[in-house]
Amino acid sequence: MDEYGNSGEGRATRRDEAVRAAVEQGLLGPDSPIVGLLDVTGIRESAAELRAAFAEVTAPGTPVLHAFAVKATPLVPVLRLLREEGIGAEVASPGELALARAAGLSPDRTVLDSPAKTPAELREALALGIAVNADNPQELDRIDGLVRSAVSRSPLGIRVNPQVGGGSIGATSTATATSKFGVALRDEGAREWVVRAYLDRPWLSRLHAHTGSQGIPLSLMAQGVAETYALAEEINRRIGRPQIDTIDIGGGLPVNFASDATAPTYAEYARALREAVPGLFDGRYGLVTEFGRSLLAKHGTIVARVEYAKSAGGRAVAVTHAGVQVAARTVYVPGSWPLRITAYDGKGRPKSGPEVVQDVAGPACFAGDLLAEGRALPLLDQGDYAAALDTGAYYFAHHYAYNSLARPGIYGFVPDRATGVRFATVRDPQTLASIVAESGGAHAGALTTLHTPGSR
Ligand SMILES: *Cc1c(COP(=O)(O)O)cnc(C)c1O
């Protein structure tokens, strides 16, 4: 545990109090059987830890932009909160850029990184002055055209894939030999192509790599950053001046889903990087980081009411309102994405009692819709609540519209002296009218009135 209390005890206490208050204040109940909760105190703490970790290892005066990977938690109030904490935005689609702008993020605190940018997206980004990392030679061609036709303040760079290898989860390993991202640096002729690209374009001033996300060991992440730094040094040496002035090291710090402790910490990662790549921190390079999961995951909780408690083949099964619609990764790939579950009683108090091996099931109509299978927990009864922990990134903000299940409401909370816990709405629960509208409700007759000419 360090100065920020990373054992997570404070976090667990705040969470328990928020669950109870959500029941007492009517956010959770028979008619609103699922919510997402965000621990505002915890989010602020993580943002402060991130800033402090890199401030500790960088030379005084080094420009550092921490750009939150919006895909991790694409919610405008979260982006605004992070903005207040000095964190920018990494966006990867027109939608994410729109969210960042709605949150008030300025272009100079925004980075665009997606692998499939259209000409219109690139034009808009350059017109706004947003930093852009070109993913591949064809995209760089498009940027060439835009740079020729208009002046832009956008810092521009190239994304490379150092091909240092993958981690334990294939879907989040971005630095494998055949990854779809960036310029594959170890492929024949690729390194020379990258060096040439900078030699030919004095306006290319950044270099970017994102070596992976959950499942990548710190040593492999550090190796990816080290190879990116070595390439920047080589390019600047060949050009004879420090043309690359900023290195974007991506995000990807893994999250501990096994307990409340924050592990590894930003401080540990920053120190590991300084050890592996000291030259990166001596003040010659500005830094951009793009952390997502590690900023938000541990500050979100899905709480769902147990609608029915049943038994099948000797197995206790709690049928809850949280399943694949809010935890798609866990439900479809449970081996890679297990979630901790805690049990609360009908009043939102932590449940005690002997542990019973049970399934915590979701509401969707397929057999695999389980938040947890064969989990030992105090026996969940009808009217109790099950909470899925560490779901603040890539979970309830990533609704999956299976069975037309409504997006749950999301509420931020802080401890409050008068009421115990004070809540603010981050996202309203989805209405049935909105589900119908999003499902073609305005076009109900579209297909019955579409006839092959001459058939009638
Ligand atoms: C997803 C992504 C991130 C964030 O990854 P986390 O594992 O959530 O930290 C950062 N940069 C890029 C380019 C990404 O695709």
Coordinates of N, CA and C in Angstrom, one line a residue, residues 72-265:
A72 N -12.8 3.3 -23.2 CA -13.0 2.6 -22.0 C -14.3 2.9 -21.2
T73 N -14.6 4.2 -21.2 CA -15.8 4.7 -20.6 C -16.4 5.9 -21.3
P74 N -17.1 5.6 -22.4 CA -17.6 6.7 -23.3 C -18.8 7.4 -22.7
L75 N -18.6 8.2 -21.6 CA -19.7 8.9 -21.0 C -19.2 10.3 -20.8
V76 N -20.0 11.3 -21.3 CA -19.6 12.7 -21.3 C -19.3 13.2 -19.9
P77 N -20.1 12.9 -18.8 CA -19.8 13.4 -17.5 C -18.4 12.9 -17.0
V78 N -18.1 11.7 -17.4 CA -16.8 11.1 -16.9 C -15.7 11.9 -17.6
L79 N -15.8 12.2 -18.9 CA -14.8 12.9 -19.6 C -14.6 14.3 -19.0
R80 N -15.8 14.9 -18.6 CA -15.7 16.2 -18.0 C -15.0 16.2 -16.6
L81 N -15.3 15.1 -15.9 CA -14.6 15.0 -14.5 C -13.1 14.8 -14.7
L82 N -12.8 14.0 -15.7 CA -11.3 13.8 -16.0 C -10.7 15.1 -16.5
R83 N -11.4 15.8 -17.3 CA -10.9 17.1 -17.8 C -10.5 18.0 -16.6
E84 N -11.5 18.0 -15.6 CA -11.2 18.8 -14.4 C -10.0 18.3 -13.6
E85 N -9.7 17.0 -13.8 CA -8.5 16.4 -13.1 C -7.3 16.5 -14.0
G86 N -7.4 17.3 -15.1 CA -6.2 17.5 -15.9 C -5.9 16.4 -16.9
I87 N -6.9 15.6 -17.3 CA -6.8 14.5 -18.2 C -7.5 14.8 -19.5
G88 N -6.8 14.6 -20.6 CA -7.3 14.8 -22.0 C -8.1 13.6 -22.5
A89 N -8.2 13.5 -23.8 CA -8.9 12.4 -24.4 C -8.2 11.8 -25.6
E90 N -8.2 10.5 -25.7 CA -7.8 9.8 -26.9 C -9.0 9.2 -27.5
V91 N -9.3 9.6 -28.8 CA -10.5 9.2 -29.4 C -10.2 8.4 -30.7
A92 N -11.2 7.5 -31.0 CA -10.9 6.6 -32.1 C -12.1 6.4 -33.0
S93 N -13.0 7.5 -33.0 CA -14.1 7.4 -34.0 C -14.8 8.8 -33.9
P94 N -15.6 9.1 -34.9 CA -16.3 10.4 -34.9 C -17.2 10.5 -33.6
G95 N -17.8 9.4 -33.2 CA -18.6 9.4 -32.0 C -17.8 9.8 -30.8
E96 N -16.7 9.1 -30.6 CA -15.8 9.5 -29.4 C -15.3 10.9 -29.5
L97 N -15.0 11.4 -30.7 CA -14.6 12.8 -30.8 C -15.8 13.7 -30.4
A98 N -17.0 13.3 -30.8 CA -18.1 14.2 -30.4 C -18.3 14.2 -28.9
L99 N -18.1 13.0 -28.3 CA -18.2 13.0 -26.8 C -17.2 13.9 -26.1
A100 N -16.0 13.8 -26.6 CA -14.9 14.6 -26.0 C -15.2 16.1 -26.2
R101 N -15.7 16.4 -27.4 CA -16.1 17.8 -27.6 C -17.2 18.3 -26.7
A102 N -18.2 17.4 -26.5 CA -19.4 17.7 -25.7 C -18.9 17.9 -24.2
A103 N -17.8 17.2 -23.8 CA -17.3 17.3 -22.5 C -16.5 18.5 -22.3
G104 N -16.2 19.2 -23.4 CA -15.4 20.5 -23.3 C -13.9 20.3 -23.5
L105 N -13.5 19.1 -24.0 CA -12.1 18.9 -24.2 C -11.6 19.7 -25.3
S106 N -10.5 20.4 -25.1 CA -10.0 21.3 -26.2 C -9.2 20.4 -27.1
P107 N -9.0 20.9 -28.4 CA -8.3 20.1 -29.4 C -6.9 19.8 -29.0
D108 N -6.2 20.7 -28.3 CA -4.8 20.5 -27.9 C -4.7 19.5 -26.8
R109 N -5.9 19.0 -26.3 CA -5.8 17.9 -25.3 C -6.5 16.6 -25.8
T110 N -6.6 16.6 -27.1 CA -7.3 15.4 -27.8 C -6.4 14.8 -28.8
V111 N -6.4 13.5 -28.8 CA -5.5 12.7 -29.8 C -6.5 11.7 -30.5
L112 N -6.3 11.7 -31.9 CA -7.1 10.8 -32.7 C -6.2 9.6 -33.2
D113 N -6.7 8.4 -33.0 CA -5.8 7.2 -33.2 C -6.5 6.1 -34.0
S114 N -7.7 6.2 -34.5 CA -8.4 5.0 -35.0 C -7.7 4.4 -36.2
P115 N -7.9 3.1 -36.4 CA -7.3 2.4 -37.6 C -8.0 2.6 -38.9
A116 N -9.2 3.2 -38.9 CA -10.0 3.3 -40.2 C -10.6 4.7 -40.4
K117 N -9.7 5.7 -40.3 CA -10.2 7.1 -40.4 C -10.5 7.4 -41.9
T118 N -11.7 8.0 -42.1 CA -12.1 8.4 -43.4 C -11.4 9.7 -43.8
P119 N -11.4 10.1 -45.1 CA -10.9 11.4 -45.4 C -11.6 12.5 -44.7
A120 N -12.9 12.4 -44.5 CA -13.6 13.5 -43.8 C -13.2 13.6 -42.3
E121 N -13.0 12.5 -41.7 CA -12.5 12.5 -40.3 C -11.2 13.2 -40.2
L122 N -10.3 12.8 -41.1 CA -8.9 13.4 -41.1 C -9.0 14.9 -41.3
R123 N -9.8 15.3 -42.3 CA -9.9 16.7 -42.6 C -10.4 17.5 -41.4
E124 N -11.4 16.9 -40.7 CA -12.0 17.6 -39.5 C -10.9 17.7 -38.4
A125 N -10.2 16.6 -38.2 CA -9.2 16.6 -37.1 C -8.2 17.6 -37.4
L126 N -7.7 17.7 -38.6 CA -6.7 18.7 -38.9 C -7.2 20.1 -38.9
A127 N -8.5 20.3 -39.3 CA -9.0 21.6 -39.2 C -9.2 22.1 -37.7
L128 N -9.5 21.1 -36.8 CA -9.6 21.4 -35.4 C -8.3 21.6 -34.7
G129 N -7.2 21.0 -35.3 CA -5.9 21.1 -34.6 C -5.7 19.9 -33.6
I130 N -6.4 18.8 -33.8 CA -6.3 17.6 -33.0 C -5.1 16.8 -33.4
A131 N -4.4 16.3 -32.5 CA -3.2 15.4 -32.8 C -3.7 14.1 -33.5
V132 N -3.0 13.7 -34.6 CA -3.4 12.5 -35.3 C -2.2 11.6 -35.5
N133 N -2.4 10.4 -35.2 CA -1.3 9.4 -35.5 C -1.8 8.5 -36.7
A134 N -1.0 8.6 -37.7 CA -1.3 7.9 -38.9 C -1.1 6.4 -38.7
D135 N -2.0 5.6 -39.1 CA -1.9 4.1 -38.8 C -1.1 3.4 -39.9
N136 N -1.0 3.9 -41.1 CA -0.4 3.1 -42.2 C -0.1 4.1 -43.3
P137 N 0.7 3.6 -44.3 CA 1.1 4.4 -45.4 C 0.0 5.0 -46.2
Q138 N -1.1 4.3 -46.4 CA -2.2 4.9 -47.1 C -2.8 6.1 -46.4
E139 N -2.9 6.0 -45.1 CA -3.4 7.1 -44.3 C -2.4 8.3 -44.4
L140 N -1.2 8.0 -44.3 CA -0.2 9.1 -44.4 C -0.3 9.8 -45.7
D141 N -0.6 9.1 -46.8 CA -0.9 9.7 -48.1 C -2.0 10.7 -48.0
R142 N -3.1 10.3 -47.4 CA -4.2 11.2 -47.2 C -3.8 12.5 -46.4
I143 N -3.0 12.2 -45.4 CA -2.6 13.4 -44.6 C -1.7 14.3 -45.4
D144 N -0.8 13.7 -46.2 CA 0.0 14.5 -47.1 C -0.8 15.5 -47.9
G145 N -1.9 15.0 -48.5 CA -2.8 15.8 -49.3 C -3.4 17.0 -48.5
L146 N -3.8 16.7 -47.2 CA -4.4 17.7 -46.4 C -3.4 18.7 -45.9
V147 N -2.2 18.3 -45.6 CA -1.1 19.2 -45.2 C -0.8 20.1 -46.3
R148 N -0.8 19.6 -47.6 CA -0.5 20.5 -48.7 C -1.5 21.5 -48.9
S149 N -2.8 21.2 -48.6 CA -3.9 22.1 -49.0 C -4.3 23.1 -47.9
A150 N -3.9 22.9 -46.7 CA -4.3 23.8 -45.7 C -3.3 23.8 -44.5
V151 N -3.2 24.9 -43.8 CA -2.3 24.9 -42.6 C -3.1 24.3 -41.5
S152 N -2.4 23.5 -40.6 CA -3.0 22.9 -39.5 C -2.1 23.0 -38.3
R153 N -2.7 23.1 -37.1 CA -1.9 23.1 -35.9 C -1.7 21.7 -35.4
S154 N -2.3 20.7 -36.0 CA -2.3 19.4 -35.5 C -0.9 18.8 -35.4
P155 N -0.5 18.3 -34.2 CA 0.7 17.5 -34.1 C 0.4 16.2 -34.8
L156 N 1.4 15.8 -35.7 CA 1.1 14.6 -36.5 C 2.2 13.6 -36.3
G157 N 1.8 12.3 -36.3 CA 2.8 11.3 -36.0 C 2.4 10.0 -36.7
I158 N 3.2 8.9 -36.5 CA 2.9 7.6 -37.1 C 2.8 6.6 -36.0
R159 N 1.8 5.7 -36.1 CA 1.7 4.6 -35.1 C 2.5 3.5 -35.6
V160 N 3.4 2.9 -34.8 CA 4.1 1.7 -35.2 C 3.7 0.6 -34.2
N161 N 3.9 -0.6 -34.8 CA 3.7 -1.8 -34.0 C 5.1 -2.4 -33.8
P162 N 5.6 -2.4 -32.6 CA 7.0 -2.9 -32.4 C 7.0 -4.4 -32.4
Q163 N 5.9 -5.1 -32.6 CA 5.8 -6.5 -32.7 C 6.6 -7.3 -31.6
V164 N 6.4 -6.8 -30.4 CA 7.1 -7.5 -29.3 C 6.4 -8.7 -28.8
G165 N 5.2 -8.9 -29.3 CA 4.5 -10.1 -28.9 C 3.2 -9.8 -28.1
G166 N 2.4 -10.9 -27.9 CA 1.1 -10.7 -27.2 C 1.2 -11.2 -25.8
G167 N 0.0 -10.9 -25.1 CA -0.1 -11.4 -23.7 C -1.1 -12.5 -23.6
S168 N -1.7 -12.6 -22.4 CA -2.5 -13.8 -22.2 C -3.9 -13.7 -22.8
I169 N -4.3 -12.5 -23.4 CA -5.6 -12.4 -24.0 C -5.4 -11.9 -25.4
G170 N -5.7 -12.8 -26.4 CA -5.5 -12.4 -27.8 C -6.2 -11.2 -28.2
A171 N -7.4 -11.0 -27.8 CA -8.2 -9.9 -28.3 C -7.7 -8.5 -27.9
T172 N -6.8 -8.4 -26.8 CA -6.3 -7.2 -26.4 C -4.8 -7.1 -26.6
S173 N -4.2 -8.0 -27.4 CA -2.8 -8.0 -27.7 C -2.6 -7.2 -29.0
T174 N -2.0 -6.0 -28.9 CA -1.9 -5.2 -30.1 C -0.5 -5.2 -30.8
A175 N 0.4 -5.9 -30.2 CA 1.8 -5.9 -30.7 C 2.2 -7.2 -31.1
T176 N 1.3 -8.0 -31.6 CA 1.7 -9.3 -32.2 C 2.2 -9.1 -33.6
A177 N 2.8 -10.1 -34.2 CA 3.4 -10.0 -35.5 C 2.4 -9.5 -36.5
T178 N 1.1 -10.0 -36.4 CA 0.1 -9.8 -37.4 C -1.0 -8.9 -36.9
S179 N -0.7 -8.1 -35.9 CA -1.7 -7.1 -35.4 C -2.2 -6.2 -36.5
K180 N -3.5 -5.8 -36.4 CA -4.0 -4.9 -37.5 C -3.6 -3.4 -37.3
F181 N -2.9 -3.1 -36.2 CA -2.6 -1.8 -35.8 C -1.2 -1.3 -36.2
G182 N -1.2 -0.1 -36.8 CA 0.1 0.6 -37.0 C 1.0 0.0 -38.1
V183 N 2.2 0.5 -38.2 CA 3.1 0.0 -39.2 C 4.0 -1.1 -38.5
A184 N 3.9 -2.3 -39.0 CA 4.6 -3.4 -38.4 C 6.1 -3.3 -38.6
L185 N 6.8 -2.9 -37.5 CA 8.1 -2.4 -37.6 C 9.2 -3.4 -38.0
R186 N 8.9 -4.7 -37.7 CA 9.9 -5.7 -38.0 C 9.7 -6.4 -39.3
D187 N 8.6 -6.0 -40.0 CA 8.4 -6.5 -41.4 C 9.5 -6.0 -42.3
E188 N 9.8 -6.7 -43.3 CA 10.9 -6.4 -44.2 C 10.7 -5.0 -44.8
G189 N 11.7 -4.1 -44.6 CA 11.7 -2.8 -45.2 C 10.9 -1.8 -44.5
A190 N 10.1 -2.2 -43.4 CA 9.2 -1.3 -42.7 C 9.9 -0.2 -42.0
R191 N 11.0 -0.6 -41.3 CA 11.7 0.4 -40.4 C 12.3 1.5 -41.3
E192 N 12.9 1.1 -42.4 CA 13.4 2.0 -43.4 C 12.3 2.9 -43.9
W193 N 11.2 2.4 -44.2 CA 10.1 3.2 -44.7 C 9.7 4.2 -43.7
V194 N 9.6 3.8 -42.4 CA 9.2 4.8 -41.4 C 10.3 5.9 -41.3
V195 N 11.5 5.6 -41.3 CA 12.6 6.6 -41.2 C 12.5 7.6 -42.4
R196 N 12.3 7.0 -43.6 CA 12.1 7.9 -44.8 C 10.9 8.8 -44.6
A197 N 9.8 8.2 -44.1 CA 8.6 9.0 -44.0 C 8.9 10.3 -43.2
Y198 N 9.7 10.2 -42.1 CA 10.0 11.4 -41.3 C 11.0 12.3 -42.0
L199 N 12.0 11.6 -42.7 CA 13.0 12.4 -43.4 C 12.3 13.3 -44.5
D200 N 11.3 12.7 -45.1 CA 10.6 13.5 -46.2 C 9.5 14.5 -45.7
R201 N 9.2 14.4 -44.4 CA 8.1 15.2 -43.9 C 8.5 15.9 -42.6
P202 N 9.1 17.1 -42.7 CA 9.5 17.8 -41.5 C 8.4 18.1 -40.5
W203 N 7.2 18.0 -41.0 CA 6.1 18.3 -40.0 C 5.7 17.0 -39.2
L204 N 6.2 15.9 -39.4 CA 5.9 14.7 -38.6 C 6.8 14.8 -37.3
S205 N 6.1 15.0 -36.2 CA 6.8 15.3 -35.0 C 6.5 14.4 -33.8
R206 N 5.7 13.4 -34.1 CA 5.4 12.4 -33.0 C 5.6 11.0 -33.5
L207 N 5.7 10.1 -32.5 CA 5.8 8.7 -32.8 C 4.9 8.0 -31.7
H208 N 4.1 7.0 -32.2 CA 3.1 6.4 -31.3 C 3.2 4.9 -31.3
A209 N 3.0 4.3 -30.2 CA 2.8 2.8 -30.1 C 1.9 2.6 -28.9
H210 N 1.1 1.6 -29.0 CA 0.2 1.1 -27.9 C 0.4 -0.4 -27.9
T211 N 1.1 -0.9 -27.0 CA 1.6 -2.3 -27.1 C 0.6 -3.3 -26.6
G212 N -0.5 -2.9 -26.0 CA -1.5 -3.9 -25.6 C -2.2 -3.4 -24.4
S213 N -3.2 -4.2 -24.1 CA -4.1 -3.9 -22.9 C -4.1 -5.1 -22.0
Q214 N -5.2 -5.3 -21.3 CA -5.3 -6.3 -20.3 C -4.6 -7.6 -20.7
G215 N -3.8 -8.2 -19.8 CA -3.1 -9.4 -20.1 C -1.7 -9.3 -20.6
I216 N -1.2 -8.1 -20.8 CA 0.2 -7.9 -21.2 C 1.1 -7.6 -19.9
P217 N 2.1 -8.4 -19.8 CA 3.0 -8.1 -18.6 C 3.7 -6.8 -18.7
L218 N 4.0 -6.2 -17.6 CA 4.6 -4.8 -17.6 C 6.0 -4.8 -18.4
S219 N 6.7 -6.0 -18.2 CA 8.0 -6.0 -18.9 C 7.8 -5.9 -20.4
L220 N 6.8 -6.5 -20.9 CA 6.5 -6.5 -22.4 C 6.1 -5.1 -22.8
M221 N 5.3 -4.5 -22.0 CA 4.9 -3.1 -22.3 C 6.1 -2.2 -22.3
A222 N 7.0 -2.4 -21.3 CA 8.2 -1.5 -21.3 C 9.0 -1.8 -22.5
Q223 N 9.1 -3.0 -22.9 CA 9.9 -3.3 -24.1 C 9.3 -2.6 -25.4
G224 N 8.0 -2.6 -25.4 CA 7.3 -1.9 -26.6 C 7.7 -0.4 -26.6
V225 N 7.7 0.2 -25.4 CA 8.0 1.6 -25.3 C 9.5 1.8 -25.6
A226 N 10.3 0.9 -25.1 CA 11.8 1.0 -25.4 C 12.1 1.0 -26.9
E227 N 11.4 0.1 -27.6 CA 11.6 0.0 -29.0 C 11.1 1.2 -29.8
T228 N 10.1 1.8 -29.3 CA 9.5 3.0 -29.9 C 10.5 4.2 -29.7
Y229 N 11.0 4.2 -28.5 CA 12.0 5.3 -28.1 C 13.3 5.1 -29.0
A230 N 13.7 3.9 -29.1 CA 15.0 3.6 -29.9 C 14.7 4.1 -31.4
L231 N 13.5 3.8 -31.9 CA 13.2 4.3 -33.3 C 13.2 5.8 -33.4
A232 N 12.6 6.5 -32.4 CA 12.6 7.9 -32.4 C 14.1 8.5 -32.4
E233 N 14.9 7.9 -31.5 CA 16.3 8.3 -31.5 C 17.0 8.1 -32.8
E234 N 16.7 6.9 -33.5 CA 17.4 6.7 -34.8 C 16.9 7.7 -35.8
I235 N 15.6 8.0 -35.8 CA 15.1 8.9 -36.8 C 15.7 10.3 -36.6
N236 N 15.7 10.8 -35.3 CA 16.3 12.1 -35.1 C 17.8 12.2 -35.4
R237 N 18.5 11.0 -35.2 CA 19.9 11.0 -35.5 C 20.1 11.1 -37.0
R238 N 19.3 10.3 -37.8 CA 19.4 10.3 -39.2 C 19.0 11.7 -39.8
I239 N 18.1 12.4 -39.2 CA 17.7 13.7 -39.7 C 18.7 14.8 -39.2
G240 N 19.3 14.5 -38.1 CA 20.3 15.5 -37.6 C 19.6 16.6 -36.8
R241 N 18.4 16.4 -36.4 CA 17.8 17.4 -35.4 C 16.6 16.7 -34.7
P242 N 16.2 17.2 -33.6 CA 15.1 16.5 -32.8 C 13.8 16.7 -33.4
Q243 N 13.5 16.2 -34.6 CA 12.2 16.4 -35.3 C 11.1 15.7 -34.5
I244 N 11.3 14.5 -34.1 CA 10.3 13.9 -33.2 C 10.5 14.5 -31.8
D245 N 9.5 15.3 -31.4 CA 9.6 15.9 -30.1 C 8.7 15.3 -29.0
T246 N 7.8 14.4 -29.4 CA 6.9 13.8 -28.5 C 6.7 12.3 -28.8
I247 N 6.7 11.5 -27.8 CA 6.4 10.1 -27.9 C 5.2 9.7 -27.2
D248 N 4.3 9.1 -27.9 CA 3.0 8.7 -27.4 C 3.1 7.2 -27.0
I249 N 3.1 6.9 -25.7 CA 3.4 5.5 -25.3 C 2.1 4.7 -25.1
G250 N 1.0 5.2 -25.5 CA -0.3 4.4 -25.5 C -0.7 4.2 -24.0
G251 N -1.6 3.2 -23.9 CA -2.1 3.0 -22.5 C -1.8 1.5 -22.1
G252 N -2.8 0.8 -21.6 CA -2.7 -0.6 -21.5 C -2.3 -1.1 -20.1
L253 N -2.2 -0.2 -19.1 CA -1.8 -0.8 -17.8 C -2.9 -1.8 -17.4
P254 N -2.5 -3.0 -17.0 CA -3.5 -4.0 -16.7 C -4.2 -3.7 -15.4
V255 N -5.3 -4.2 -15.2 CA -6.1 -4.0 -13.9 C -6.2 -5.3 -13.2
N256 N -6.1 -5.2 -11.9 CA -6.3 -6.4 -11.0 C -7.8 -6.6 -10.8
F257 N -8.3 -7.7 -11.3 CA -9.8 -8.0 -11.1 C -10.0 -9.0 -10.0
A258 N -8.9 -9.3 -9.2 CA -9.0 -10.4 -8.2 C -9.3 -9.9 -6.8
S259 N -9.0 -8.6 -6.6 CA -9.3 -8.0 -5.2 C -9.4 -6.5 -5.4
D260 N -9.6 -5.8 -4.3 CA -9.8 -4.4 -4.4 C -8.5 -3.6 -4.5
A261 N -7.4 -4.3 -4.4 CA -6.1 -3.6 -4.5 C -5.8 -3.1 -5.9
T262 N -5.2 -1.9 -6.0 CA -4.7 -1.4 -7.3 C -3.4 -2.0 -7.6
A263 N -3.3 -2.9 -8.6 CA -2.0 -3.5 -8.9 C -1.9 -3.9 -10.3
P264 N -0.9 -3.6 -11.1 CA 0.2 -2.7 -10.7 C -0.3 -1.3 -10.6
T265 N 0.5 -0.4 -10.0 CA 0.1 1.0 -9.8 C 0.7 1.8 -11.0

